[in-house]
């Protein structure tokens, strides 16, 4: 399940963990927010149990980043 209370890794930690992480980027169907789901590779099966995300274009992601409006969900 997604958890918003997990600590947010910093850039150095993400670099070190990069090969062990999986992610999905898309738009939430109900809110139209750009969502980044991030978790360890071992959490991959749990991604399938979360609500589907619609496709998000590079422009959608850039716009959300510029507005600081990207939702990050840690999947554990």
PDB file of C-alpha atoms in Angstrom:
ATOM      1  CA  UNK A   1       0.000   0.000   0.000  1.00  0.00           C
ATOM      2  CA  UNK A   2       1.064   3.581  -0.530  1.00  0.00           C
ATOM      3  CA  UNK A   3       2.322   5.386   2.496  1.00  0.00           C
ATOM      4  CA  UNK A   4       2.752   9.135   2.747  1.00  0.00           C
ATOM      5  CA  UNK A   5       4.500   8.884   6.138  1.00  0.00           C
ATOM      6  CA  UNK A   6       7.668   7.140   4.930  1.00  0.00           C
ATOM      7  CA  UNK A   7      10.808   9.292   5.061  1.00  0.00           C
ATOM      8  CA  UNK A   8      11.720  10.937   1.780  1.00  0.00           C
ATOM      9  CA  UNK A   9      15.132   9.813   0.533  1.00  0.00           C
ATOM     10  CA  UNK A  10      17.582  12.518  -0.517  1.00  0.00           C
ATOM     11  CA  UNK A  11      19.324  12.636  -3.921  1.00  0.00           C
ATOM     12  CA  UNK A  12      22.439  10.818  -2.693  1.00  0.00           C
ATOM     13  CA  UNK A  13      20.375   7.983  -1.210  1.00  0.00           C
ATOM     14  CA  UNK A  14      18.369   7.690  -4.429  1.00  0.00           C
ATOM     15  CA  UNK A  15      21.591   7.497  -6.443  1.00  0.00           C
ATOM     16  CA  UNK A  16      22.868   4.680  -4.225  1.00  0.00           C
ATOM     17  CA  UNK A  17      19.534   2.846  -4.325  1.00  0.00           C
ATOM     18  CA  UNK A  18      18.746   3.540  -7.996  1.00  0.00           C
ATOM     19  CA  UNK A  19      19.258  -0.037  -9.127  1.00  0.00           C
ATOM     20  CA  UNK A  20      16.967  -1.347  -6.402  1.00  0.00           C
ATOM     21  CA  UNK A  21      14.040   1.020  -6.982  1.00  0.00           C
ATOM     22  CA  UNK A  22      11.044   0.896  -9.317  1.00  0.00           C
ATOM     23  CA  UNK A  23       8.647   3.713 -10.093  1.00  0.00           C
ATOM     24  CA  UNK A  24       5.532   4.645 -12.018  1.00  0.00           C
ATOM     25  CA  UNK A  25       4.635   8.151 -13.122  1.00  0.00           C
ATOM     26  CA  UNK A  26       1.156   9.162 -14.235  1.00  0.00           C
ATOM     27  CA  UNK A  27      -1.923  11.228 -13.552  1.00  0.00           C
ATOM     28  CA  UNK A  28      -4.484  10.330 -10.916  1.00  0.00           C
ATOM     29  CA  UNK A  29      -7.900   9.687 -12.504  1.00  0.00           C
ATOM     30  CA  UNK A  30      -9.911  11.569  -9.911  1.00  0.00           C
ATOM     31  CA  UNK A  31      -7.682  14.550  -9.088  1.00  0.00           C
ATOM     32  CA  UNK A  32      -5.625  14.878 -12.303  1.00  0.00           C
ATOM     33  CA  UNK A  33      -2.491  15.293 -10.117  1.00  0.00           C
ATOM     34  CA  UNK A  34       0.836  14.001 -11.386  1.00  0.00           C
ATOM     35  CA  UNK A  35       1.818  11.090  -9.138  1.00  0.00           C
ATOM     36  CA  UNK A  36       5.194   9.384  -8.765  1.00  0.00           C
ATOM     37  CA  UNK A  37       4.975   5.977  -7.099  1.00  0.00           C
ATOM     38  CA  UNK A  38       8.329   4.819  -5.830  1.00  0.00           C
ATOM     39  CA  UNK A  39       9.394   1.675  -4.014  1.00  0.00           C
ATOM     40  CA  UNK A  40      11.963  -1.083  -3.734  1.00  0.00           C
ATOM     41  CA  UNK A  41      11.955  -3.695  -6.499  1.00  0.00           C
ATOM     42  CA  UNK A  42      10.640  -6.174  -3.922  1.00  0.00           C
ATOM     43  CA  UNK A  43       7.449  -4.038  -3.734  1.00  0.00           C
ATOM     44  CA  UNK A  44       6.713  -4.427  -7.469  1.00  0.00           C
ATOM     45  CA  UNK A  45       3.728  -6.785  -6.938  1.00  0.00           C
ATOM     46  CA  UNK A  46       2.058  -4.208  -4.665  1.00  0.00           C
ATOM     47  CA  UNK A  47       2.041  -1.621  -7.463  1.00  0.00           C
ATOM     48  CA  UNK A  48      -0.569  -3.759  -9.225  1.00  0.00           C
ATOM     49  CA  UNK A  49      -3.000  -3.353  -6.303  1.00  0.00           C
ATOM     50  CA  UNK A  50      -2.977   0.451  -6.428  1.00  0.00           C
ATOM     51  CA  UNK A  51      -5.397   2.502  -8.532  1.00  0.00           C
ATOM     52  CA  UNK A  52      -4.220   2.859 -12.118  1.00  0.00           C
ATOM     53  CA  UNK A  53      -2.532   6.040 -13.242  1.00  0.00           C
ATOM     54  CA  UNK A  54      -3.280   7.640 -16.605  1.00  0.00           C
ATOM     55  CA  UNK A  55      -0.438   8.495 -18.924  1.00  0.00           C
ATOM     56  CA  UNK A  56       1.378  11.744 -18.122  1.00  0.00           C
ATOM     57  CA  UNK A  57       3.377  13.533 -20.797  1.00  0.00           C
ATOM     58  CA  UNK A  58       6.778  15.108 -20.255  1.00  0.00           C
ATOM     59  CA  UNK A  59       5.031  18.492 -20.394  1.00  0.00           C
ATOM     60  CA  UNK A  60       2.586  17.397 -17.667  1.00  0.00           C
ATOM     61  CA  UNK A  61       5.495  16.381 -15.461  1.00  0.00           C
ATOM     62  CA  UNK A  62       7.474  19.569 -16.142  1.00  0.00           C
ATOM     63  CA  UNK A  63       4.429  21.729 -15.358  1.00  0.00           C
ATOM     64  CA  UNK A  64       3.746  19.884 -12.100  1.00  0.00           C
ATOM     65  CA  UNK A  65       7.423  20.143 -11.094  1.00  0.00           C
ATOM     66  CA  UNK A  66       7.420  23.889 -11.815  1.00  0.00           C
ATOM     67  CA  UNK A  67       4.365  24.287  -9.556  1.00  0.00           C
ATOM     68  CA  UNK A  68       5.865  21.977  -6.890  1.00  0.00           C
ATOM     69  CA  UNK A  69       2.703  19.923  -7.282  1.00  0.00           C
ATOM     70  CA  UNK A  70       4.043  16.397  -7.831  1.00  0.00           C
ATOM     71  CA  UNK A  71       2.584  13.841  -5.419  1.00  0.00           C
ATOM     72  CA  UNK A  72       5.129  11.226  -4.313  1.00  0.00           C
ATOM     73  CA  UNK A  73       3.821   7.924  -2.957  1.00  0.00           C
ATOM     74  CA  UNK A  74       6.203   5.435  -1.337  1.00  0.00           C
ATOM     75  CA  UNK A  75       5.097   1.863  -2.016  1.00  0.00           C
ATOM     76  CA  UNK A  76       6.293  -0.611   0.595  1.00  0.00           C
TER      77      UNK A  76
END
